[in-house]
C-alpha cells in the first residue's frame, strides 16, 4: 500500500471496528432487543409482524406490491406448494423526487395504477394482495399497519399515524380495483426470512426455518424469529450503539441530513447503500481540501451531496489490475484525472468503509443470535437480500470473517447465510398465504 493510502486509512482508524469493539456493539444490540421487547424504549423498535413461519405447503395466486424506495413494483405471484414460487409478472414505477415530501394519496394512486396494469394484463379480477411496506410501521393486525416516521428520504405529509393498508385499499377503490383486497402488510426483511423458510420446508418438512432476515440495499434492517415473542421487525437501521466506530464524516453526515433527522437511523447511515458512497465522498472532499491529495473537489461528483453513487464502491473494489485501469475509466467518466497512487488511496478508503459496514452487520447478527440462543448451541439460518449484499464484491466473505473472529470457527460454522435474491415479492406472497391459513383457523398469533 502506498504511503498516501496508509495515511488516508489512518484517518479512518475509528472505522476499523476491532473485534473487542464489535463484541461490545453486539452486547448493546442484544440488550436493546430485550429492552425494546419489554417496551422500555431504546433504539430498536421490535415491531410485531402478525405472521408466523410457513409450512412450505402454501399455495395460491397473490397480487403483490413492493414499495421500499424510489421505485415500487406490482406483480403477480403463484405459489405451488413444495417451496415453489413463480413470479408470473412484475412491473415497476419510479416516483418523482418531489413526491417524497407531498401528500401520500398521489403515491398510493400511482401504486394502484401499476396494480391495475398487472391485473388487466393477467386478467385478474379478484385476488388477495400482499403489501410490502419497507418503512417503519406498527402493525395492529396482519392487514393493519400504522405508519411511523419514514426512512430513506421519504417524508409524506400527514402519513404518520395512518394505516397504510387502508390507504392502499382506498386507492385501489379509486382505481376500480375493489376486488383486489389487501390481505397482509409486511416489511421486506420479514419477506426474506419467510421466503427462505418456505423454500427450506417445502423441500424438507423437517428443515429449520430461518431465524433472521436481513436486507442490505438502499436501507438496512433485520427481522428475527424470537420464539415466544414471535417474528419481529427490529428496524435495526435505527440502532444507535455505533458511536465507537463513527468517523468525523459519519458525525457530520448524521448532523447535516434532515431526512432521516439527526440521531435517527445511525446504523443505517453507516452501513447501507444509500450512504456508503456519501461517506466516501465526504472523506475525499475533506482530504482534498486539507492535504492536497485527491484534488478533485471542484468536480460535481465530489462537490454535490450524494453524487458519489455507492455502486461506484463496488466497481472500484472489483478492479484488480495493478494500475486500477477500470477505476481510471470510472473517474475519467466523472471528469477526474487521477494518479495511480490516488486511485489506490481511493480504493483503500472505499474498502475501509465497506469493511466497517460488513463488520457492523456481523455485530448485529451476533447480538440477535445471542438473544435467541445465548451459547449458539444450535445451527441457525440467516436469509439475506439487497443490492449492496449482492453487489459489493466479497461482502459476504467480510461478514463471515468477522463472525469467525467474534465466535470462533466452530460456532461461526453453525451459522448458515442464505442469499435469497429478489425475495420481496415472493416472500410477500407466502406471507399472504400464511395469513389466509391463519384466518381460516380463526386465530392469529404475534
Ligand atoms: C429502512 C426501513 C426498513 C427497511 C429497510 C430495508 O431501514 O426503515 O423498514 O426494512 O430500510 O429496506
Short mmCIF file of C-alpha atoms and ligand atoms in Angstrom, two decimals:
data_model
loop_
_atom_site.label_atom_id
_atom_site.label_comp_id
_atom_site.label_asym_id
_atom_site.label_seq_id
_atom_site.Cartn_x
_atom_site.Cartn_y
_atom_site.Cartn_z
CA UNK A 1 0.00 0.00 0.00
CA UNK A 2 1.28 3.46 -0.79
CA UNK A 3 2.16 5.99 1.88
CA UNK A 4 -0.77 8.14 0.85
CA UNK A 5 -3.39 5.44 1.18
CA UNK A 6 -1.90 4.35 4.51
CA UNK A 7 -2.37 7.85 5.91
CA UNK A 8 -5.83 8.08 4.46
CA UNK A 9 -6.70 4.86 6.18
CA UNK A 10 -5.21 6.12 9.41
CA UNK A 11 -7.73 8.92 9.22
CA UNK A 12 -10.44 6.33 9.14
CA UNK A 13 -8.88 4.48 12.06
CA UNK A 14 -12.09 4.63 14.03
CA UNK A 15 -13.74 2.81 11.17
CA UNK A 16 -11.58 -0.26 11.69
CA UNK A 17 -14.05 -1.82 14.15
CA UNK A 18 -11.70 -4.17 16.02
CA UNK A 19 -13.13 -7.37 17.48
CA UNK A 20 -13.48 -6.13 21.12
CA UNK A 21 -15.37 -3.07 19.86
CA UNK A 22 -17.68 -5.28 17.81
CA UNK A 23 -18.26 -7.54 20.81
CA UNK A 24 -19.36 -4.50 22.82
CA UNK A 25 -21.64 -3.38 19.98
CA UNK A 26 -23.19 -6.87 19.76
CA UNK A 27 -23.79 -6.85 23.51
CA UNK A 28 -25.51 -3.50 23.35
CA UNK A 29 -27.59 -4.73 20.39
CA UNK A 30 -28.66 -7.79 22.37
CA UNK A 31 -29.55 -5.67 25.40
CA UNK A 32 -31.58 -3.28 23.26
CA UNK A 33 -33.57 -6.20 21.80
CA UNK A 34 -34.60 -7.13 25.35
CA UNK A 35 -35.32 -3.52 26.21
CA UNK A 36 -37.45 -3.00 23.11
CA UNK A 37 -39.44 -6.18 23.68
CA UNK A 38 -40.11 -5.15 27.26
CA UNK A 39 -41.46 -1.82 26.00
CA UNK A 40 -38.70 0.04 27.80
CA UNK A 41 -37.62 2.13 24.83
CA UNK A 42 -34.19 2.02 23.22
CA UNK A 43 -33.35 2.40 19.56
CA UNK A 44 -34.67 -0.98 18.30
CA UNK A 45 -38.39 -0.75 17.59
CA UNK A 46 -39.04 -4.53 17.80
CA UNK A 47 -42.30 -4.20 15.82
CA UNK A 48 -44.79 -7.06 15.72
CA UNK A 49 -45.41 -8.71 12.35
CA UNK A 50 -48.52 -10.87 12.95
CA UNK A 51 -47.10 -13.59 10.76
CA UNK A 52 -45.66 -16.99 11.57
CA UNK A 53 -43.31 -19.42 9.89
CA UNK A 54 -44.76 -21.07 6.76
CA UNK A 55 -45.18 -24.83 6.38
CA UNK A 56 -43.74 -24.84 2.87
CA UNK A 57 -47.05 -26.15 1.52
CA UNK A 58 -48.74 -22.77 0.96
CA UNK A 59 -50.48 -22.34 -2.40
CA UNK A 60 -52.32 -19.66 -4.29
CA UNK A 61 -52.16 -16.63 -6.58
CA UNK A 62 -51.33 -13.37 -4.89
CA UNK A 63 -51.02 -9.82 -6.20
CA UNK A 64 -48.02 -8.15 -4.58
CA UNK A 65 -46.96 -4.56 -4.08
CA UNK A 66 -43.37 -3.79 -3.11
CA UNK A 67 -42.70 -0.23 -2.01
CA UNK A 68 -39.42 0.47 -0.31
CA UNK A 69 -37.62 3.20 -2.16
CA UNK A 70 -37.67 5.49 -5.15
CA UNK A 71 -39.12 2.58 -7.09
CA UNK A 72 -42.19 0.49 -6.38
CA UNK A 73 -43.32 -2.69 -8.06
CA UNK A 74 -46.54 -4.58 -8.50
CA UNK A 75 -46.69 -8.17 -9.60
CA UNK A 76 -48.50 -11.45 -9.63
CA UNK A 77 -47.01 -14.43 -7.81
CA UNK A 78 -48.03 -18.08 -7.87
CA UNK A 79 -47.26 -20.44 -5.02
CA UNK A 80 -47.47 -24.10 -5.89
CA UNK A 81 -46.53 -25.61 -2.52
CA UNK A 82 -43.37 -27.68 -2.13
CA UNK A 83 -41.43 -24.46 -1.64
CA UNK A 84 -42.06 -23.40 -5.22
CA UNK A 85 -42.75 -19.79 -6.17
CA UNK A 86 -43.24 -18.29 -9.60
CA UNK A 87 -43.23 -14.58 -10.35
CA UNK A 88 -45.78 -14.50 -13.17
CA UNK A 89 -45.23 -10.85 -13.96
CA UNK A 90 -43.83 -7.72 -12.40
CA UNK A 91 -44.00 -4.04 -13.32
CA UNK A 92 -42.06 -1.18 -11.80
CA UNK A 93 -42.62 2.53 -11.42
CA UNK A 94 -40.31 5.35 -10.34
CA UNK A 95 -41.58 8.10 -8.06
CA UNK A 96 -40.68 11.68 -8.91
CA UNK A 97 -38.34 13.06 -6.22
CA UNK A 98 -40.78 15.84 -5.29
CA UNK A 99 -43.48 13.33 -4.41
CA UNK A 100 -41.49 12.14 -1.41
CA UNK A 101 -42.46 15.21 0.60
CA UNK A 102 -46.01 15.76 -0.57
CA UNK A 103 -49.37 14.22 0.35
CA UNK A 104 -49.50 10.40 0.43
CA UNK A 105 -52.58 9.91 -1.78
CA UNK A 106 -50.83 10.52 -5.13
CA UNK A 107 -48.21 7.94 -4.14
CA UNK A 108 -50.88 5.35 -3.39
CA UNK A 109 -52.71 6.26 -6.62
CA UNK A 110 -49.55 5.62 -8.65
CA UNK A 111 -49.13 2.26 -6.93
CA UNK A 112 -52.79 1.36 -7.58
CA UNK A 113 -52.18 2.32 -11.22
CA UNK A 114 -49.45 -0.33 -11.64
CA UNK A 115 -51.58 -2.88 -9.80
CA UNK A 116 -54.29 -2.13 -12.37
CA UNK A 117 -51.92 -2.67 -15.28
CA UNK A 118 -50.78 -6.01 -13.87
CA UNK A 119 -54.35 -7.09 -13.07
CA UNK A 120 -55.60 -6.23 -16.57
CA UNK A 121 -52.66 -7.90 -18.32
CA UNK A 122 -53.12 -11.09 -16.30
CA UNK A 123 -56.95 -10.90 -16.29
CA UNK A 124 -57.10 -10.89 -12.51
CA UNK A 125 -60.44 -9.62 -11.28
CA UNK A 126 -60.37 -10.64 -7.62
CA UNK A 127 -57.32 -11.66 -5.58
CA UNK A 128 -55.63 -11.19 -2.23
CA UNK A 129 -52.87 -8.58 -2.22
CA UNK A 130 -49.69 -8.62 -0.14
CA UNK A 131 -48.28 -5.17 0.51
CA UNK A 132 -44.58 -4.93 1.30
CA UNK A 133 -44.17 -1.59 3.02
CA UNK A 134 -40.47 -1.28 3.76
CA UNK A 135 -40.57 1.57 6.20
CA UNK A 136 -41.28 1.55 9.93
CA UNK A 137 -44.91 0.65 10.70
CA UNK A 138 -46.67 -0.55 13.81
CA UNK A 139 -48.85 -3.47 12.82
CA UNK A 140 -52.07 -3.95 14.76
CA UNK A 141 -53.19 -6.90 12.65
CA UNK A 142 -51.69 -8.63 9.63
CA UNK A 143 -53.67 -6.19 7.45
CA UNK A 144 -53.44 -3.04 9.51
CA UNK A 145 -50.14 -1.11 9.68
CA UNK A 146 -49.87 2.32 11.23
CA UNK A 147 -47.06 4.33 9.68
CA UNK A 148 -44.27 5.61 11.92
CA UNK A 149 -41.77 8.25 10.73
CA UNK A 150 -40.42 7.17 7.34
CA UNK A 151 -36.81 6.47 6.37
CA UNK A 152 -34.70 6.55 3.18
CA UNK A 153 -35.52 10.17 2.37
CA UNK A 154 -39.33 10.00 2.47
CA UNK A 155 -41.49 12.38 4.48
CA UNK A 156 -45.05 12.32 3.18
CA UNK A 157 -47.26 14.98 4.70
CA UNK A 158 -49.57 13.62 7.39
CA UNK A 159 -48.65 9.96 6.83
CA UNK A 160 -47.52 9.20 10.38
CA UNK A 161 -50.33 7.63 12.39
CA UNK A 162 -52.32 6.47 9.38
CA UNK A 163 -52.95 2.86 8.31
CA UNK A 164 -51.08 2.24 5.06
CA UNK A 165 -53.21 -0.83 4.26
CA UNK A 166 -56.37 1.29 4.44
CA UNK A 167 -54.73 3.95 2.26
CA UNK A 168 -53.83 1.37 -0.37
CA UNK A 169 -57.34 -0.11 -0.17
CA UNK A 170 -58.81 3.35 -0.77
CA UNK A 171 -56.52 3.93 -3.76
CA UNK A 172 -57.44 0.52 -5.23
CA UNK A 173 -61.09 1.53 -4.85
CA UNK A 174 -60.46 4.82 -6.69
CA UNK A 175 -58.79 2.81 -9.47
CA UNK A 176 -61.79 0.48 -9.83
CA UNK A 177 -59.94 -2.47 -8.28
CA UNK A 178 -62.10 -3.01 -5.21
CA UNK A 179 -61.97 -6.79 -5.59
CA UNK A 180 -58.23 -6.81 -5.06
CA UNK A 181 -58.08 -6.87 -1.29
CA UNK A 182 -55.11 -6.06 0.94
CA UNK A 183 -54.65 -9.30 2.89
CA UNK A 184 -51.27 -8.68 4.51
CA UNK A 185 -48.75 -5.93 5.12
CA UNK A 186 -45.13 -6.88 5.72
CA UNK A 187 -41.64 -5.48 5.89
CA UNK A 188 -39.07 -6.59 3.28
CA UNK A 189 -36.89 -8.20 5.97
CA UNK A 190 -39.81 -10.38 7.02
CA UNK A 191 -40.44 -11.35 3.39
CA UNK A 192 -36.81 -12.52 3.05
CA UNK A 193 -36.99 -14.54 6.26
CA UNK A 194 -40.32 -16.17 5.35
CA UNK A 195 -39.27 -16.98 1.78
CA UNK A 196 -36.16 -18.80 2.99
CA UNK A 197 -38.28 -20.81 5.45
CA UNK A 198 -40.88 -21.62 2.77
CA UNK A 199 -38.23 -22.92 0.37
CA UNK A 200 -36.38 -24.92 3.02
CA UNK A 201 -39.51 -26.51 4.47
CA UNK A 202 -41.08 -27.03 1.07
CA UNK A 203 -38.32 -29.43 0.11
CA UNK A 204 -37.86 -30.95 3.58
CA UNK A 205 -40.70 -30.60 6.09
CA UNK A 206 -38.28 -31.08 8.97
CA UNK A 207 -35.91 -28.31 7.80
CA UNK A 208 -35.17 -25.48 10.21
CA UNK A 209 -36.93 -22.24 9.36
CA UNK A 210 -34.82 -19.09 9.01
CA UNK A 211 -34.02 -17.28 12.24
CA UNK A 212 -33.10 -13.89 10.81
CA UNK A 213 -33.88 -11.90 7.66
CA UNK A 214 -31.52 -9.11 6.62
CA UNK A 215 -31.97 -6.53 3.90
CA UNK A 216 -28.83 -4.66 2.88
CA UNK A 217 -29.67 -2.41 -0.02
CA UNK A 218 -30.59 1.27 -0.08
CA UNK A 219 -31.51 0.81 3.58
CA UNK A 220 -30.75 -1.92 6.06
CA UNK A 221 -32.82 -3.75 8.62
CA UNK A 222 -33.28 -7.09 10.37
CA UNK A 223 -36.25 -9.26 11.20
CA UNK A 224 -35.89 -12.17 13.58
CA UNK A 225 -37.92 -15.08 14.86
CA UNK A 226 -37.71 -14.54 18.59
CA UNK A 227 -39.61 -17.66 19.63
CA UNK A 228 -42.29 -16.75 22.14
CA UNK A 229 -42.13 -13.08 21.10
CA UNK A 230 -42.88 -14.09 17.51
CA UNK A 231 -41.30 -12.76 14.34
CA UNK A 232 -40.31 -9.15 14.87
CA UNK A 233 -39.20 -6.31 12.62
CA UNK A 234 -36.33 -4.80 14.58
CA UNK A 235 -35.92 -1.63 12.46
CA UNK A 236 -32.23 -2.16 13.22
CA UNK A 237 -31.23 0.65 10.86
CA UNK A 238 -32.14 2.87 13.80
CA UNK A 239 -29.69 1.14 16.19
CA UNK A 240 -27.71 3.87 17.94
CA UNK A 241 -24.86 1.96 19.59
CA UNK A 242 -22.38 2.86 16.87
CA UNK A 243 -20.51 5.79 18.45
CA UNK A 244 -17.28 3.82 18.93
CA UNK A 245 -16.79 3.34 15.19
CA UNK A 246 -18.02 6.69 13.90
CA UNK A 247 -15.60 8.88 11.94
CA UNK A 248 -15.95 12.65 11.78
CA UNK A 249 -17.57 12.07 8.37
CA UNK A 250 -20.35 9.99 9.90
CA UNK A 251 -20.94 12.52 12.63
CA UNK A 252 -21.24 15.35 10.11
CA UNK A 253 -23.48 13.32 7.79
CA UNK A 254 -25.84 12.47 10.64
CA UNK A 255 -25.95 16.08 11.79
CA UNK A 256 -26.43 17.68 8.39
CA UNK A 257 -29.16 15.46 6.92
CA UNK A 258 -32.70 16.46 7.66
CA UNK A 259 -34.30 13.20 6.49
CA UNK A 260 -33.82 10.95 8.46
CA UNK A 261 -33.19 13.61 11.12
CA UNK A 262 -30.02 13.74 13.24
CA UNK A 263 -29.85 10.84 15.66
CA UNK A 264 -32.24 8.65 13.65
CA UNK A 265 -31.10 5.63 11.56
CA UNK A 266 -27.49 5.94 12.74
CA UNK A 267 -26.64 2.29 11.99
CA UNK A 268 -28.21 2.57 8.54
CA UNK A 269 -26.28 5.78 7.85
CA UNK A 270 -23.00 3.86 8.33
CA UNK A 271 -23.97 0.59 6.66
CA UNK A 272 -26.43 0.82 3.79
CA UNK A 273 -26.15 1.60 0.10
CA UNK A 274 -27.82 4.96 0.32
CA UNK A 275 -24.95 6.26 2.44
CA UNK A 276 -21.65 4.46 1.73
CA UNK A 277 -20.85 6.50 -1.37
CA UNK A 278 -21.70 9.68 0.51
CA UNK A 279 -19.31 8.82 3.35
CA UNK A 280 -16.55 8.25 0.81
CA UNK A 281 -17.40 11.50 -0.99
CA UNK A 282 -17.12 13.40 2.27
CA UNK A 283 -13.77 11.80 3.06
CA UNK A 284 -12.42 12.65 -0.39
CA UNK A 285 -13.64 16.25 -0.23
CA UNK A 286 -12.09 16.72 3.20
CA UNK A 287 -8.76 15.09 2.32
CA UNK A 288 -8.67 17.09 -0.89
CA UNK A 289 -9.15 20.36 0.97
CA UNK A 290 -6.77 19.61 3.83
CA UNK A 291 -3.94 17.60 2.33
CA UNK A 292 -3.78 18.24 -1.36
CA UNK A 293 -4.43 14.56 -2.12
CA UNK A 294 -7.45 13.90 -4.30
CA UNK A 295 -7.57 17.47 -5.69
CA UNK A 296 -10.95 16.75 -7.23
CA UNK A 297 -13.09 18.99 -5.04
CA UNK A 298 -14.47 21.09 -7.87
CA UNK A 299 -15.92 18.14 -9.81
CA UNK A 300 -19.60 17.65 -9.24
CA UNK A 301 -19.25 14.05 -8.05
CA UNK A 302 -17.18 15.30 -5.11
CA UNK A 303 -18.85 18.70 -4.61
CA UNK A 304 -22.51 17.64 -4.64
CA UNK A 305 -24.07 15.73 -1.73
CA UNK A 306 -24.97 12.12 -2.62
CA UNK A 307 -23.40 12.44 -6.09
CA UNK A 308 -20.91 9.63 -5.41
CA UNK A 309 -23.04 6.56 -6.04
CA UNK A 310 -22.48 3.58 -3.71
CA UNK A 311 -22.40 1.35 -6.79
CA UNK A 312 -19.04 3.01 -7.62
CA UNK A 313 -17.64 1.47 -4.43
CA UNK A 314 -18.46 -1.97 -5.77
CA UNK A 315 -16.92 -1.16 -9.14
CA UNK A 316 -13.77 0.24 -7.51
CA UNK A 317 -13.42 -2.84 -5.28
CA UNK A 318 -13.83 -5.07 -8.33
CA UNK A 319 -10.80 -3.65 -10.16
CA UNK A 320 -7.86 -5.98 -9.53
CA UNK A 321 -5.48 -4.52 -12.14
CA UNK A 322 -2.15 -3.11 -10.93
CA UNK A 323 -2.82 0.38 -12.23
CA UNK A 324 -6.54 0.25 -11.43
CA UNK A 325 -7.49 0.77 -15.06
CA UNK A 326 -11.22 0.50 -14.54
CA UNK A 327 -11.11 2.95 -11.64
CA UNK A 328 -9.28 5.27 -14.00
CA UNK A 329 -12.03 4.83 -16.61
CA UNK A 330 -14.72 5.46 -13.99
CA UNK A 331 -13.01 8.62 -12.71
CA UNK A 332 -12.48 9.92 -16.24
CA UNK A 333 -16.17 9.42 -16.98
CA UNK A 334 -16.79 11.60 -13.92
CA UNK A 335 -14.42 14.29 -15.19
CA UNK A 336 -11.50 13.35 -12.89
CA UNK A 337 -7.85 12.87 -13.87
CA UNK A 338 -6.07 10.78 -11.25
CA UNK A 339 -2.65 9.37 -10.48
CA UNK A 340 -2.18 5.68 -9.87
CA UNK A 341 -1.33 6.46 -6.25
CA UNK A 342 -4.58 8.39 -5.80
CA UNK A 343 -6.56 5.52 -7.27
CA UNK A 344 -5.01 3.14 -4.77
CA UNK A 345 -5.80 5.59 -1.99
CA UNK A 346 -9.39 5.85 -3.17
CA UNK A 347 -9.68 2.07 -3.32
CA UNK A 348 -8.32 1.71 0.22
CA UNK A 349 -10.79 4.28 1.56
CA UNK A 350 -13.75 2.59 -0.15
CA UNK A 351 -12.62 -0.80 1.13
CA UNK A 352 -12.37 0.52 4.70
CA UNK A 353 -15.89 1.92 4.56
CA UNK A 354 -17.37 -1.29 3.12
CA UNK A 355 -15.43 -3.46 5.57
CA UNK A 356 -16.73 -1.47 8.50
CA UNK A 357 -20.28 -1.89 7.18
CA UNK A 358 -19.77 -5.66 6.93
CA UNK A 359 -18.38 -5.82 10.47
CA UNK A 360 -21.30 -3.82 11.85
CA UNK A 361 -23.68 -6.23 10.13
CA UNK A 362 -21.81 -9.12 11.78
CA UNK A 363 -22.18 -7.43 15.19
CA UNK A 364 -25.93 -7.03 14.64
CA UNK A 365 -26.18 -10.72 13.65
CA UNK A 366 -24.27 -11.71 16.76
CA UNK A 367 -26.42 -9.61 19.09
CA UNK A 368 -29.57 -11.15 17.61
CA UNK A 369 -28.26 -14.73 17.55
CA UNK A 370 -27.14 -14.48 21.19
CA UNK A 371 -30.57 -13.21 22.20
CA UNK A 372 -32.15 -16.28 20.58
CA UNK A 373 -29.51 -18.83 21.59
CA UNK A 374 -27.01 -17.41 24.11
CA UNK A 375 -24.35 -20.09 23.61
CA UNK A 376 -25.10 -20.68 19.97
CA UNK A 377 -25.64 -24.36 20.55
CA UNK A 378 -27.87 -24.89 17.51
CA UNK A 379 -27.50 -24.34 13.82
CA UNK A 380 -29.00 -21.02 12.72
CA UNK A 381 -30.00 -19.64 9.33
CA UNK A 382 -29.85 -16.04 8.20
CA UNK A 383 -31.66 -15.10 4.98
CA UNK A 384 -30.13 -12.07 3.25
CA UNK A 385 -31.10 -9.94 0.29
CA UNK A 386 -30.38 -6.48 -1.09
CA UNK A 387 -28.30 -4.72 -3.73
CA UNK A 388 -25.30 -3.99 -1.53
CA UNK A 389 -25.03 -7.56 -0.23
CA UNK A 390 -25.39 -8.92 -3.74
CA UNK A 391 -23.36 -6.23 -5.49
CA UNK A 392 -20.28 -5.47 -3.39
CA UNK A 393 -17.56 -7.99 -4.26
CA UNK A 394 -16.71 -10.22 -1.32
CA UNK A 395 -19.20 -8.68 1.09
CA UNK A 396 -20.36 -12.00 2.48
CA UNK A 397 -16.74 -13.04 3.00
CA UNK A 398 -16.13 -9.92 5.09
CA UNK A 399 -19.18 -10.64 7.27
CA UNK A 400 -18.15 -14.30 7.65
CA UNK A 401 -14.60 -13.36 8.59
CA UNK A 402 -15.92 -11.06 11.31
CA UNK A 403 -18.23 -13.80 12.63
CA UNK A 404 -15.28 -16.19 12.86
CA UNK A 405 -13.32 -13.55 14.81
CA UNK A 406 -16.22 -12.97 17.15
CA UNK A 407 -17.46 -16.52 17.66
CA UNK A 408 -14.59 -18.80 16.80
CA UNK A 409 -14.66 -21.05 13.77
CA UNK A 410 -16.78 -23.85 15.24
CA UNK A 411 -19.68 -21.68 16.34
CA UNK A 412 -19.45 -19.44 13.28
CA UNK A 413 -19.79 -22.54 11.11
CA UNK A 414 -23.17 -23.23 12.71
CA UNK A 415 -24.48 -20.04 11.16
CA UNK A 416 -25.70 -20.52 7.62
CA UNK A 417 -26.10 -17.45 5.45
CA UNK A 418 -28.56 -17.93 2.58
CA UNK A 419 -28.68 -15.29 -0.16
CA UNK A 420 -32.33 -15.12 -1.23
CA UNK A 421 -32.09 -12.86 -4.26
CA UNK A 422 -35.20 -10.86 -5.19
CA UNK A 423 -37.05 -12.22 -2.19
CA UNK A 424 -39.51 -9.40 -1.60
CA UNK A 425 -42.46 -10.21 -3.86
CA UNK A 426 -42.12 -13.97 -3.49
CA UNK A 427 -41.81 -13.72 0.29
CA UNK A 428 -44.80 -11.39 0.47
CA UNK A 429 -46.96 -13.88 -1.40
CA UNK A 430 -46.05 -16.56 1.13
CA UNK A 431 -46.97 -14.19 3.96
CA UNK A 432 -50.41 -13.59 2.40
CA UNK A 433 -50.93 -17.35 2.05
CA UNK A 434 -49.92 -17.88 5.69
CA UNK A 435 -52.38 -15.13 6.65
CA UNK A 436 -55.16 -16.88 4.73
CA UNK A 437 -54.40 -20.12 6.59
CA UNK A 438 -54.35 -18.27 9.92
CA UNK A 439 -57.70 -16.67 9.11
CA UNK A 440 -59.28 -19.98 8.22
CA UNK A 441 -58.04 -21.41 11.51
CA UNK A 442 -59.78 -18.46 13.12
CA UNK A 443 -56.77 -17.41 15.12
CA UNK A 444 -53.88 -15.01 14.87
CA UNK A 445 -50.52 -15.04 16.55
CA UNK A 446 -47.95 -12.36 17.17
C1 LIG B 1 -35.20 1.05 6.12
C2 LIG B 1 -36.65 0.84 6.56
C3 LIG B 1 -36.92 -0.61 6.88
C4 LIG B 1 -36.49 -1.49 5.72
C5 LIG B 1 -35.04 -1.20 5.35
C6 LIG B 1 -34.58 -2.02 4.14
O1 LIG B 1 -34.37 0.78 7.19
O2 LIG B 1 -36.94 1.66 7.68
O3 LIG B 1 -38.28 -0.82 7.19
O4 LIG B 1 -36.63 -2.84 6.08
O5 LIG B 1 -34.90 0.17 5.04
O6 LIG B 1 -35.34 -1.76 3.01
#
